[in-house]
CSV table of C-alpha atoms and ligand atoms in Angstrom, one decimal:
chain,number,residue,atom,x,y,z
G,1,MET,CA,7.5,1.3,23.2
G,2,SER,CA,9.6,-0.1,19.5
G,3,PRO,CA,7.8,1.8,16.6
G,4,PRO,CA,5.5,-0.9,14.7
G,5,PRO,CA,6.5,-2.8,12.0
G,6,LYS,CA,7.3,-1.5,8.1
G,7,VAL,CA,4.3,-3.9,6.7
G,8,ALA,CA,4.7,-3.9,2.8
G,9,ILE,CA,1.6,-5.4,0.1
G,10,ILE,CA,2.4,-6.4,-2.9
G,11,GLY,CA,-0.7,-6.4,-5.0
G,12,ALA,CA,-3.8,-4.7,-4.4
G,13,GLY,CA,-5.9,-8.1,-6.3
G,14,PRO,CA,-8.6,-9.3,-3.9
G,15,GLY,CA,-6.3,-11.5,-1.4
G,16,GLY,CA,-4.3,-8.6,-0.6
G,17,LEU,CA,-7.1,-5.9,0.4
G,18,THR,CA,-9.0,-8.2,2.4
G,19,LEU,CA,-5.5,-8.6,4.3
G,20,ALA,CA,-5.5,-4.8,4.8
G,21,ARG,CA,-8.6,-4.0,6.0
G,22,LEU,CA,-8.0,-6.9,8.1
G,23,LEU,CA,-4.6,-5.3,9.1
G,24,GLN,CA,-6.2,-2.3,9.7
G,25,GLN,CA,-9.2,-2.9,11.9
G,26,HIS,CA,-6.8,-4.1,14.5
G,27,SER,CA,-4.2,-0.8,13.9
G,28,ILE,CA,-2.2,-2.7,12.4
G,29,PRO,CA,-0.1,-0.1,9.7
G,30,VAL,CA,-0.3,-0.7,6.2
G,31,THR,CA,0.6,-0.2,3.1
G,32,ILE,CA,-0.1,-1.6,0.0
G,33,TYR,CA,2.2,-1.7,-3.2
G,34,GLU,CA,-0.2,-1.9,-7.4
G,35,ALA,CA,1.0,-1.9,-9.6
G,36,GLU,CA,-2.2,-0.2,-11.6
G,37,THR,CA,-2.5,3.3,-11.8
G,38,SER,CA,-5.3,3.6,-10.8
G,39,ARG,CA,-8.9,1.3,-9.5
G,40,GLN,CA,-10.0,1.9,-13.4
G,41,ALA,CA,-6.7,1.1,-14.8
G,42,ARG,CA,-8.2,-2.3,-16.4
G,43,ASN,CA,-11.2,-4.0,-16.6
G,44,GLN,CA,-11.5,-6.4,-13.4
G,45,GLY,CA,-12.9,-9.1,-15.3
G,46,GLY,CA,-15.8,-11.2,-15.1
G,47,THR,CA,-17.9,-13.1,-11.8
G,48,LEU,CA,-16.8,-14.4,-9.2
G,49,ASP,CA,-18.8,-16.5,-6.8
G,50,LEU,CA,-17.7,-16.5,-3.0
G,51,HIS,CA,-17.8,-19.7,-0.3
G,52,PRO,CA,-19.5,-19.7,2.3
G,53,ARG,CA,-16.4,-20.4,4.4
G,54,ALA,CA,-14.1,-18.6,2.0
G,55,GLY,CA,-14.5,-15.5,0.7
G,56,GLN,CA,-18.1,-14.6,2.8
G,57,LEU,CA,-15.6,-15.9,5.9
G,58,ALA,CA,-14.2,-13.2,5.1
G,59,LEU,CA,-15.8,-10.7,4.7
G,60,LYS,CA,-17.8,-11.1,8.0
G,61,GLU,CA,-14.2,-11.1,9.9
G,62,ALA,CA,-13.9,-7.6,8.0
G,63,GLY,CA,-17.4,-6.3,8.2
G,64,LEU,CA,-18.1,-5.7,5.2
G,65,LEU,CA,-20.9,-8.7,4.5
G,66,PRO,CA,-24.0,-7.4,4.8
G,67,GLU,CA,-22.2,-4.9,1.3
G,68,PHE,CA,-21.5,-7.2,-0.1
G,69,LEU,CA,-24.8,-9.4,0.4
G,70,LYS,CA,-26.1,-6.3,-1.2
G,71,HIS,CA,-24.7,-6.7,-4.8
G,72,ALA,CA,-24.8,-10.2,-4.1
G,73,ARG,CA,-26.3,-11.8,-6.6
G,74,PRO,CA,-27.7,-15.3,-5.7
G,75,GLU,CA,-28.9,-16.4,-9.0
G,76,GLY,CA,-26.1,-16.3,-11.0
G,77,GLU,CA,-25.7,-19.4,-8.9
G,78,ALA,CA,-28.0,-21.3,-11.8
G,79,SER,CA,-26.1,-24.1,-13.9
G,80,LYS,CA,-27.3,-25.2,-17.1
G,81,ILE,CA,-25.1,-28.2,-18.9
G,82,MET,CA,-25.0,-29.4,-22.2
G,83,LYS,CA,-23.2,-32.2,-23.4
G,84,TYR,CA,-21.1,-31.0,-26.9
G,85,ASP,CA,-23.8,-32.2,-29.2
G,86,GLY,CA,-26.3,-29.4,-28.2
G,87,ARG,CA,-28.8,-31.9,-25.8
G,88,VAL,CA,-29.0,-30.0,-23.1
G,89,LEU,CA,-28.4,-32.3,-19.5
G,90,TRP,CA,-29.4,-29.7,-16.6
G,91,ASP,CA,-31.4,-26.5,-16.4
G,92,ASP,CA,-31.6,-24.7,-13.2
G,93,ASN,CA,-33.2,-21.7,-15.1
G,94,VAL,CA,-36.6,-24.0,-15.5
G,95,LEU,CA,-36.7,-25.5,-11.5
G,96,PRO,CA,-37.3,-22.8,-9.4
G,97,PRO,CA,-34.7,-21.9,-6.5
G,98,TRP,CA,-33.7,-25.4,-4.9
G,99,ARG,CA,-30.0,-25.1,-3.5
G,100,PRO,CA,-30.1,-25.3,-0.2
G,101,THR,CA,-29.4,-21.4,1.6
G,102,ALA,CA,-27.2,-20.8,5.0
G,103,GLU,CA,-28.9,-18.3,7.4
G,104,GLY,CA,-31.1,-17.0,4.8
G,105,GLU,CA,-28.5,-16.7,2.1
G,106,GLN,CA,-27.9,-18.9,-0.8
G,107,GLU,CA,-25.4,-20.7,-0.5
G,108,ARG,CA,-22.3,-19.4,-3.4
G,109,PRO,CA,-23.2,-16.3,-4.7
G,110,GLU,CA,-21.8,-14.4,-7.5
G,111,ILE,CA,-20.8,-10.8,-7.3
G,112,ASP,CA,-18.8,-9.0,-10.2
G,113,ARG,CA,-15.0,-9.3,-9.8
G,114,VAL,CA,-15.1,-5.1,-10.2
G,115,VAL,CA,-17.8,-4.5,-7.7
G,116,LEU,CA,-15.6,-6.7,-4.7
G,117,ARG,CA,-12.7,-4.3,-5.1
G,118,ASP,CA,-13.9,-2.1,-4.6
G,119,ILE,CA,-15.8,-3.3,-1.7
G,120,LEU,CA,-12.5,-4.3,-0.5
G,121,LEU,CA,-10.9,-0.9,-1.6
G,122,ASP,CA,-13.6,1.6,-0.1
G,123,SER,CA,-12.6,0.2,3.1
G,124,LEU,CA,-9.3,0.7,3.4
G,125,LEU,CA,-8.5,4.1,5.1
G,126,PRO,CA,-7.6,7.1,2.8
G,127,GLY,CA,-3.5,6.7,1.5
G,128,THR,CA,-3.2,2.4,2.0
G,129,ILE,CA,-2.7,2.1,-1.5
G,130,GLN,CA,0.4,3.5,-3.6
G,131,TRP,CA,-0.8,3.2,-7.6
G,132,GLY,CA,1.8,2.8,-9.7
G,133,LYS,CA,4.4,0.8,-7.7
G,134,LYS,CA,5.2,-2.4,-10.1
G,135,LEU,CA,7.8,-4.7,-7.4
G,136,LEU,CA,10.3,-5.1,-10.0
G,137,GLY,CA,12.7,-6.8,-7.1
G,138,VAL,CA,13.6,-7.3,-3.6
G,139,GLN,CA,17.0,-7.5,-1.6
G,140,GLU,CA,17.9,-8.6,2.4
G,141,ASP,CA,19.0,-5.9,4.2
G,142,GLU,CA,22.5,-6.1,4.6
G,143,LYS,CA,22.9,-5.1,7.8
G,144,ILE,CA,19.6,-6.2,9.0
G,145,LYS,CA,18.9,-9.9,8.6
G,146,GLY,CA,14.4,-9.7,8.2
G,147,LYS,CA,14.4,-6.1,6.5
G,148,TYR,CA,13.6,-5.7,3.6
G,149,ASN,CA,14.4,-3.5,0.4
G,150,LEU,CA,12.0,-3.0,-2.8
G,151,SER,CA,12.6,-1.9,-6.3
G,152,PHE,CA,10.1,-0.4,-8.3
G,153,ALA,CA,10.2,0.7,-12.3
G,154,ASP,CA,9.7,4.4,-11.6
G,155,GLY,CA,12.9,3.8,-9.7
G,156,SER,CA,12.1,4.5,-6.7
G,157,MET,CA,12.3,2.3,-3.3
G,158,GLU,CA,11.3,2.0,-0.2
G,159,MET,CA,14.2,0.7,2.6
G,160,GLY,CA,13.3,-1.4,5.9
G,161,VAL,CA,9.8,-3.5,5.3
G,162,ASP,CA,9.9,-6.1,8.4
G,163,LEU,CA,6.5,-7.8,7.1
G,164,LEU,CA,7.0,-8.4,2.8
G,165,VAL,CA,3.9,-10.3,1.8
G,166,GLY,CA,3.6,-11.3,-2.2
G,167,ALA,CA,0.1,-11.3,-3.1
G,168,ASP,CA,1.4,-9.8,-6.0
G,169,GLY,CA,-0.7,-12.9,-7.7
G,170,ALA,CA,0.8,-15.8,-11.2
G,171,TRP,CA,4.1,-13.8,-11.6
G,172,SER,CA,4.9,-12.5,-8.3
G,173,LYS,CA,8.2,-10.6,-7.9
G,174,VAL,CA,8.3,-11.3,-4.2
G,175,ARG,CA,7.9,-15.5,-4.3
G,176,PRO,CA,12.1,-15.8,-5.5
G,177,LEU,CA,12.1,-15.5,-1.9
G,178,VAL,CA,10.5,-18.6,-0.6
G,179,THR,CA,10.6,-20.5,-3.8
G,180,PRO,CA,12.3,-21.6,-7.0
G,181,GLU,CA,9.1,-23.0,-8.8
G,182,LYS,CA,7.3,-21.1,-11.1
G,183,PRO,CA,3.9,-21.5,-12.6
G,184,PHE,CA,3.8,-23.6,-15.2
G,185,TYR,CA,1.4,-24.3,-18.7
G,186,ALA,CA,-1.3,-26.5,-17.7
G,187,GLY,CA,-2.0,-28.4,-21.1
G,188,ILE,CA,-5.1,-26.3,-21.7
G,189,THR,CA,-5.8,-22.6,-23.3
G,190,ALA,CA,-9.2,-21.0,-23.1
G,191,ILE,CA,-10.2,-18.8,-26.2
G,192,GLU,CA,-12.1,-15.5,-24.1
G,193,LEU,CA,-15.1,-14.1,-25.2
G,194,TRP,CA,-17.3,-11.3,-24.8
G,195,ALA,CA,-20.8,-10.4,-25.6
G,196,LEU,CA,-21.9,-6.9,-23.2
G,197,ASP,CA,-25.5,-6.1,-23.1
G,198,VAL,CA,-26.9,-8.6,-24.7
G,199,ASP,CA,-30.3,-8.6,-23.6
G,200,LYS,CA,-29.8,-5.7,-24.9
G,201,THR,CA,-28.0,-6.2,-28.6
G,202,ASN,CA,-29.1,-10.6,-28.3
G,203,PRO,CA,-31.6,-11.4,-26.0
G,204,TRP,CA,-31.1,-14.8,-27.4
G,205,LEU,CA,-28.1,-15.4,-26.1
G,206,GLY,CA,-29.2,-13.7,-22.5
G,207,LYS,CA,-32.0,-16.1,-22.7
G,208,PHE,CA,-30.0,-19.3,-24.1
G,209,VAL,CA,-26.9,-19.1,-21.3
G,210,GLY,CA,-29.7,-18.4,-18.5
G,211,GLN,CA,-29.1,-16.4,-15.7
G,212,GLY,CA,-25.4,-17.6,-14.3
G,213,SER,CA,-22.9,-21.1,-16.0
G,214,MET,CA,-23.7,-22.6,-18.7
G,215,PHE,CA,-21.1,-25.8,-19.6
G,216,MET,CA,-20.3,-27.8,-22.0
G,217,PHE,CA,-17.2,-30.1,-21.2
G,218,ASP,CA,-15.3,-32.8,-24.0
G,219,GLU,CA,-13.0,-34.7,-24.3
G,220,GLY,CA,-10.4,-32.1,-24.8
G,221,ARG,CA,-12.7,-29.2,-24.9
G,222,ALA,CA,-15.0,-27.0,-23.1
G,223,LEU,CA,-17.4,-24.0,-23.3
G,224,MET,CA,-18.0,-22.1,-20.6
G,225,CYS,CA,-20.0,-18.8,-20.1
G,226,GLN,CA,-21.6,-17.5,-17.9
G,227,ARG,CA,-23.8,-14.5,-17.2
G,228,GLN,CA,-22.2,-11.3,-15.7
G,229,GLY,CA,-23.4,-8.2,-13.6
G,230,SER,CA,-23.4,-5.9,-16.0
G,231,GLY,CA,-25.5,-8.2,-18.0
G,232,ALA,CA,-22.6,-9.3,-21.0
G,233,VAL,CA,-22.0,-13.3,-21.3
G,234,ARG,CA,-18.5,-13.8,-20.9
G,235,SER,CA,-17.7,-16.9,-22.4
G,236,TYR,CA,-14.6,-20.0,-22.7
G,237,ALA,CA,-14.2,-22.2,-24.8
G,238,ALA,CA,-10.8,-23.5,-24.5
G,239,ILE,CA,-9.0,-26.7,-25.8
G,240,LYS,CA,-6.2,-29.4,-24.9
G,241,ARG,CA,-3.4,-28.0,-26.3
G,242,PRO,CA,0.6,-27.8,-26.7
G,243,GLU,CA,1.7,-24.1,-25.6
G,244,ASN,CA,2.3,-22.4,-27.9
G,245,TRP,CA,-1.2,-23.8,-30.2
G,246,ALA,CA,-2.2,-20.1,-30.1
G,247,GLU,CA,0.6,-19.1,-32.3
G,248,GLU,CA,1.2,-22.1,-34.2
G,249,CYS,CA,-2.5,-22.8,-34.8
G,250,GLY,CA,-2.5,-20.7,-38.1
G,251,ILE,CA,-5.8,-18.8,-36.7
G,252,ASP,CA,-5.0,-15.4,-36.3
G,253,TRP,CA,-6.6,-14.0,-33.5
G,254,GLU,CA,-7.4,-10.4,-34.4
G,255,GLY,CA,-9.2,-11.5,-37.6
G,256,PRO,CA,-12.0,-11.2,-38.7
G,257,ASP,CA,-12.6,-14.3,-39.1
G,258,ALA,CA,-11.1,-16.1,-36.1
G,259,ARG,CA,-14.0,-17.5,-34.2
G,260,GLU,CA,-15.5,-18.7,-37.9
G,261,ARG,CA,-12.4,-20.6,-38.0
G,262,LEU,CA,-12.0,-21.8,-34.4
G,263,VAL,CA,-15.9,-23.4,-34.5
G,264,ASN,CA,-15.0,-25.6,-37.6
G,265,GLU,CA,-11.3,-26.8,-37.0
G,266,TYR,CA,-12.5,-28.2,-32.9
G,267,PHE,CA,-16.4,-27.5,-32.5
G,268,ALA,CA,-17.9,-27.9,-36.3
G,269,ASP,CA,-19.3,-31.2,-34.2
G,270,CYS,CA,-21.0,-29.1,-31.4
G,271,GLY,CA,-24.6,-28.6,-31.8
G,272,ALA,CA,-25.6,-25.4,-33.8
G,273,ASP,CA,-27.1,-23.5,-30.2
G,274,LEU,CA,-22.9,-23.4,-29.4
G,275,GLN,CA,-21.6,-22.9,-32.0
G,276,ARG,CA,-23.6,-19.8,-32.6
G,277,VAL,CA,-22.6,-18.3,-29.0
G,278,ILE,CA,-19.0,-18.4,-30.1
G,279,LEU,CA,-19.8,-17.3,-33.3
G,280,GLU,CA,-22.3,-14.2,-31.9
G,281,SER,CA,-19.9,-13.1,-28.8
G,282,LYS,CA,-18.0,-10.8,-30.5
G,283,ASP,CA,-16.6,-8.3,-28.5
G,284,VAL,CA,-13.7,-8.9,-26.8
G,285,LEU,CA,-11.6,-12.0,-28.1
G,286,ILE,CA,-8.4,-12.9,-26.0
G,287,PRO,CA,-6.7,-15.9,-25.5
G,288,ARG,CA,-5.4,-17.2,-22.4
G,289,LYS,CA,-2.9,-19.9,-21.7
G,290,CYS,CA,-3.5,-21.3,-18.8
G,291,TRP,CA,-0.9,-21.6,-15.7
G,292,MET,CA,0.0,-23.4,-12.4
G,293,LEU,CA,2.2,-24.2,-10.1
G,294,PRO,CA,3.1,-28.1,-8.7
G,295,VAL,CA,0.8,-29.1,-6.5
G,296,GLY,CA,1.9,-30.2,-3.0
G,297,ILE,CA,4.1,-26.6,-3.2
G,298,SER,CA,5.9,-26.1,-0.1
G,299,TRP,CA,8.5,-23.5,1.6
G,300,LYS,CA,10.3,-23.5,5.0
G,301,THR,CA,9.4,-20.4,6.3
G,302,ARG,CA,12.0,-16.8,5.8
G,303,PRO,CA,11.7,-14.9,8.0
G,304,GLY,CA,9.4,-11.3,8.0
G,305,VAL,CA,8.1,-12.9,3.9
G,306,THR,CA,5.5,-14.6,2.9
G,307,LEU,CA,3.3,-15.0,-0.2
G,308,LEU,CA,-0.9,-15.6,-0.4
G,309,GLY,CA,-3.1,-15.9,-3.2
G,310,ASP,CA,-2.2,-16.9,-6.5
G,311,ALA,CA,1.3,-15.9,-5.6
G,312,ALA,CA,1.7,-18.7,-3.4
G,313,HIS,CA,-0.7,-21.5,-5.2
G,314,LEU,CA,-1.0,-20.4,-8.7
G,315,MET,CA,-4.5,-23.2,-9.7
G,316,THR,CA,-6.2,-23.1,-13.2
G,317,PRO,CA,-10.2,-21.9,-13.0
G,318,PHE,CA,-11.5,-25.4,-13.0
G,319,ALA,CA,-12.5,-25.8,-9.5
G,320,GLY,CA,-13.4,-21.8,-8.7
G,321,VAL,CA,-11.7,-21.5,-6.0
G,322,GLY,CA,-8.4,-19.4,-7.0
G,323,VAL,CA,-10.6,-15.7,-4.3
G,324,ASN,CA,-11.6,-17.8,-2.8
G,325,VAL,CA,-8.3,-19.2,-1.5
G,326,ALA,CA,-7.5,-16.3,-1.9
G,327,MET,CA,-9.2,-14.4,0.7
G,328,ALA,CA,-9.2,-17.1,3.1
G,329,ASP,CA,-5.2,-17.6,3.6
G,330,ALA,CA,-5.5,-13.6,4.1
G,331,LEU,CA,-8.1,-13.9,6.8
G,332,GLU,CA,-6.1,-16.5,8.6
G,333,LEU,CA,-2.7,-14.3,7.8
G,334,ALA,CA,-4.5,-12.2,9.6
G,335,LYS,CA,-5.5,-14.2,12.1
G,336,ALA,CA,-2.4,-15.0,13.5
G,337,LEU,CA,-0.5,-11.4,13.6
G,338,ILE,CA,-2.8,-10.4,15.0
G,339,ALA,CA,-2.9,-13.5,17.6
G,340,ARG,CA,0.9,-13.3,18.0
G,341,LYS,CA,0.2,-8.7,18.4
G,342,ASP,CA,-2.9,-9.3,21.3
G,343,SER,CA,-0.9,-12.4,22.3
G,344,VAL,CA,0.2,-11.8,26.2
G,345,THR,CA,3.1,-14.6,26.6
G,346,ALA,CA,5.0,-12.1,22.8
G,347,LYS,CA,6.2,-9.9,22.3
G,348,LEU,CA,5.0,-7.3,20.6
G,349,LEU,CA,4.8,-7.8,16.4
G,350,SER,CA,7.7,-5.6,15.7
G,351,ASP,CA,9.1,-8.0,16.8
G,352,SER,CA,11.0,-10.3,13.8
G,353,LYS,CA,10.9,-13.6,15.7
G,354,ASN,CA,7.1,-12.8,17.1
G,355,ILE,CA,6.7,-12.0,13.5
G,356,THR,CA,7.8,-15.2,12.2
G,357,ILE,CA,6.1,-17.2,14.4
G,358,ALA,CA,3.3,-15.5,13.0
G,359,LEU,CA,3.5,-16.8,9.5
G,360,GLU,CA,5.0,-20.5,10.3
G,361,ALA,CA,1.5,-20.5,12.1
G,362,TYR,CA,0.4,-18.7,8.7
G,363,GLU,CA,2.3,-21.0,6.3
G,364,LYS,CA,1.2,-24.6,7.3
G,365,SER,CA,-2.1,-24.1,7.6
G,366,MET,CA,-1.9,-22.4,4.0
G,367,LEU,CA,0.1,-24.8,2.7
G,368,LYS,CA,-2.4,-27.2,3.6
G,369,ARG,CA,-4.9,-25.7,1.9
G,370,ALA,CA,-3.9,-24.9,-1.2
G,371,GLU,CA,-3.0,-28.3,-1.4
G,372,GLU,CA,-6.7,-29.1,-0.5
G,373,ASN,CA,-7.3,-26.7,-3.7
G,374,ALA,CA,-5.2,-27.3,-5.5
G,375,THR,CA,-6.1,-31.1,-5.9
G,376,LYS,CA,-10.0,-30.3,-7.0
G,377,THR,CA,-8.4,-27.9,-9.4
G,378,MET,CA,-7.0,-31.0,-10.4
G,379,HIS,CA,-10.4,-33.5,-10.9
G,380,GLY,CA,-12.2,-30.5,-12.1
G,381,LEU,CA,-9.4,-29.7,-15.2
G,382,LYS,CA,-10.0,-33.7,-16.2
G,383,GLY,CA,-13.8,-34.1,-15.5
G,384,HIS,CA,-13.5,-30.4,-17.9
G,385,PHE,CA,-11.8,-31.6,-20.4
G,386,SER,CA,-13.3,-35.4,-20.1
G,387,ALA,CA,-15.5,-37.0,-22.9
G,388,THR,CA,-18.4,-38.1,-19.0
G,389,GLY,CA,-17.4,-34.6,-18.0
G,390,SER,CA,-21.1,-32.9,-18.5
G,391,GLU,CA,-22.9,-36.2,-18.0
G,392,GLU,CA,-20.8,-36.6,-15.0
G,393,ARG,CA,-21.2,-32.4,-13.6
G,394,ALA,CA,-24.8,-32.6,-14.8
G,395,GLY,CA,-25.4,-35.6,-12.3
G,396,LYS,CA,-23.4,-34.9,-9.7
G,397,ILE,CA,-26.5,-31.6,-9.5
G,398,GLN,CA,-28.9,-33.8,-10.3
G,399,LYS,CA,-27.9,-35.8,-6.8
G,400,GLY,CA,-27.9,-32.4,-4.7
G,401,TYR,CA,-30.8,-32.0,-6.3
G,402,ASP,CA,-32.8,-35.5,-5.5
G,403,MET,CA,-31.2,-34.9,-1.1
G,404,MET,CA,-33.1,-31.9,-1.1
G,405,MET,CA,-36.5,-32.0,-2.2
G,406,ALA,CA,-35.8,-35.3,-0.5
G,407,LYS,CA,-35.1,-33.1,3.0
G,408,LYS,CA,-38.2,-31.3,1.7
G,409,ALA,CA,-40.4,-33.9,1.4
G,410,GLU,CA,-40.0,-35.3,5.4
G,411,LYS,CA,-40.4,-31.7,6.3
G,412,GLU,CA,-43.4,-31.6,5.0
G,413,LYS,CA,-44.3,-34.5,5.9
G,414,GLY,CA,-43.9,-33.6,10.0
G,415,PHE,CA,-40.3,-35.3,10.2
W,501,LIG,C1,-10.3,-17.3,-16.2
W,501,LIG,C2,-10.2,-16.9,-14.5
W,501,LIG,C3,-11.1,-17.3,-14.1
W,501,LIG,C4,-11.3,-17.1,-13.1
W,501,LIG,N1,-12.5,-17.4,-12.7
W,501,LIG,C5,-12.6,-17.7,-11.1
W,501,LIG,C6,-13.4,-17.7,-10.6
W,501,LIG,O1,-15.2,-18.4,-11.4
W,501,LIG,N2,-13.7,-18.6,-8.9
W,501,LIG,C7,-12.8,-18.2,-8.0
W,501,LIG,O2,-12.7,-18.1,-6.0
W,501,LIG,N3,-11.2,-17.8,-8.7
W,501,LIG,C8,-11.5,-17.4,-10.4
W,501,LIG,N4,-10.0,-17.4,-10.9
W,501,LIG,C9,-8.9,-17.3,-10.6
W,501,LIG,C10,-9.0,-15.8,-9.6
W,501,LIG,O3,-8.7,-15.0,-10.0
W,501,LIG,C11,-7.3,-15.8,-8.6
W,501,LIG,O4,-7.2,-16.4,-7.4
W,501,LIG,C12,-7.4,-14.1,-7.8
W,501,LIG,O5,-7.5,-13.2,-8.4
W,501,LIG,C13,-6.2,-14.3,-6.9
W,501,LIG,O6,-6.1,-13.3,-5.9
W,501,LIG,P1,-4.9,-12.9,-5.0
W,501,LIG,O7,-5.6,-11.7,-5.1
W,501,LIG,O8,-4.4,-13.6,-4.7
W,501,LIG,O9,-4.1,-12.1,-7.1
W,501,LIG,P2,-4.5,-10.4,-8.2
W,501,LIG,O10,-6.1,-11.8,-8.7
W,501,LIG,O11,-4.4,-11.1,-9.5
W,501,LIG,O12,-3.6,-10.0,-7.8
W,501,LIG,C14,-2.7,-9.3,-7.7
W,501,LIG,C15,-2.7,-8.2,-8.1
W,501,LIG,O13,-1.0,-7.6,-8.1
W,501,LIG,C16,-1.0,-7.2,-9.3
W,501,LIG,N5,1.0,-7.0,-9.1
W,501,LIG,C17,0.6,-8.1,-10.1
W,501,LIG,N6,2.7,-8.0,-9.6
W,501,LIG,C18,2.9,-6.7,-9.1
W,501,LIG,C19,4.2,-6.2,-9.6
W,501,LIG,N7,5.5,-6.5,-9.9
W,501,LIG,N8,4.2,-5.5,-8.1
W,501,LIG,C20,3.0,-4.5,-7.8
W,501,LIG,N9,1.7,-5.0,-8.3
W,501,LIG,C21,2.3,-5.9,-9.0
W,501,LIG,C22,-1.6,-7.0,-9.8
W,501,LIG,O14,-1.7,-5.8,-10.5
W,501,LIG,C23,-2.9,-7.4,-8.6
W,501,LIG,O15,-3.7,-6.3,-8.6
W,501,LIG,C24,-10.4,-17.3,-12.0
W,501,LIG,C25,-8.6,-17.3,-12.9
W,501,LIG,C26,-9.0,-17.0,-14.3
W,501,LIG,C27,-7.9,-16.0,-15.0
C-alpha cells in the first residue's frame, strides 16, 4: 500500500483549522504551518456570526456544533440602525426576539473569534500545528512535478508536499502558485476603536450600542459598532478615501487628539451620541485599510496546490460573510478529498491525479461561491457608504419583521 499523502495547510485561521479537523476525522494525516508563535500570540479580534448553511454546517460536519452552541450568543443578532443625525430608524433591543429559528437555534448567532478558534484548535490531534512557521516561499520539486518544497522564515524547509493548501489569508504566499492576482485597496479606510468592559467602564456606551450591532450608514462614511462576548464594544468609523489617506490626512493616530480630530473633520454634523461613541472608545485605535481580490477571480487547477478562504477570494467585511465562506470552502474541499479517498473506483488519495480530480471539483464550486459572495459584498459596500444606506437597511429588517409577524398571526389564527 502506498504511503499517505503529505498534506500541508498554511495558516491556522478558521478555514485552515476547519479543514484539518474534517480531514483528521477521516484519518487523512495533515500538518498546519502557522506564522504565529502560539495560540495566545495575537488578539484574535472581534465577534463573527456563523450562518446555518456555511459556518454552522461546517461545524456540524466536524462534530463541533454542540460546542459552538454552548458559546454562541443569539442575542448578538440584535441590530440598531441610526441615521447620521442621530435618529433611530430601527432597534431590536426594544423588541422581544423575533428572528426565525432553525431547529430551535437562532439563525445567525455570534461567537467571539477567539472562542471559535479555541474550539477548532482543541479538536485537533496533538502536534497537528507547527507554530512559528511563517511560510516565505514555495518551489515545485524539480524532479517530481506536483510535489512542493516549502521554505519558512526560521530557515527550515518541508520537502515533498503532495497537497499544499493555502489558508494563509489576505497576503497568501501560496496564491502566486495559482494566480498573479494581488489584493487591491477597496477605497475604504476604517478606524478600529475599542472600549473594553463597557458595563463597568462606560455603561452608557454598552446601552447605546445594545446587545448586538449598531450601524450608521451615510454617503462616504459609516459607523459600525458591535458588542463583544468579552463585554467590550468594537467600533469602526469608516470613510471612503484614497489609499494613503490615513498617512496623509494630518491626523496623528497615536496622538491624544486623534478621536477629536476624526469627529471634527469627518463626523461633525452627526448626532451627539454617534460622536460620543468615537470619542469614548478610548482603549484601542487602529487605522485599517480594506483590501479585496477581484470579484470573479478564477484560475485553472494546478496539481497538488489550492487555496481557501481569504487566500482564495479576499473580500471587504461589508457583507460579514468572510469566515462563513472560508469554512464552507474547508467543508467542500474536505468532502472532495474524502470522496476520492473512499471511492472504490478511484485510486488511493495519494495518487496525485486523484488529488487533482478532487481539487478540480472543489475549485469549480468554491470559485462560484466566491463570486456570489463577493458580488453580495460589493452591494454591501455600496449600501454602507450611500446617503440612503441606513434607510435601506432599516427597511429590509422591517420587511423581515413584518413577514414574521404575519406568519405568527396566521399560526395563532390556526391557519
Ligand atoms: C475588520 C474585519 C471584520 C470582519 N468581520 C467579519 C464578520 O463579521 N463575519 C465574517 O464572516 N467575516 C468577517 N471578516 C472576514 C474574516 O475575518 C475573514 O474572511 C476570515 O478570517 C478568513 O479566514 P481564513 O481562515 O481564510 O484566513 P485568516 O483568518 O486570515 O487566517 C489566516 C491564518 O494564516 C496565518 N498566516 C498568514 N500568513 C502566513 C504565512 N506566510 N505562513 C504561515 N501562516 C500564515 C495567519 O497568521 C492566520 O492565522 C472580517 C474581516 C475584517 C478585516
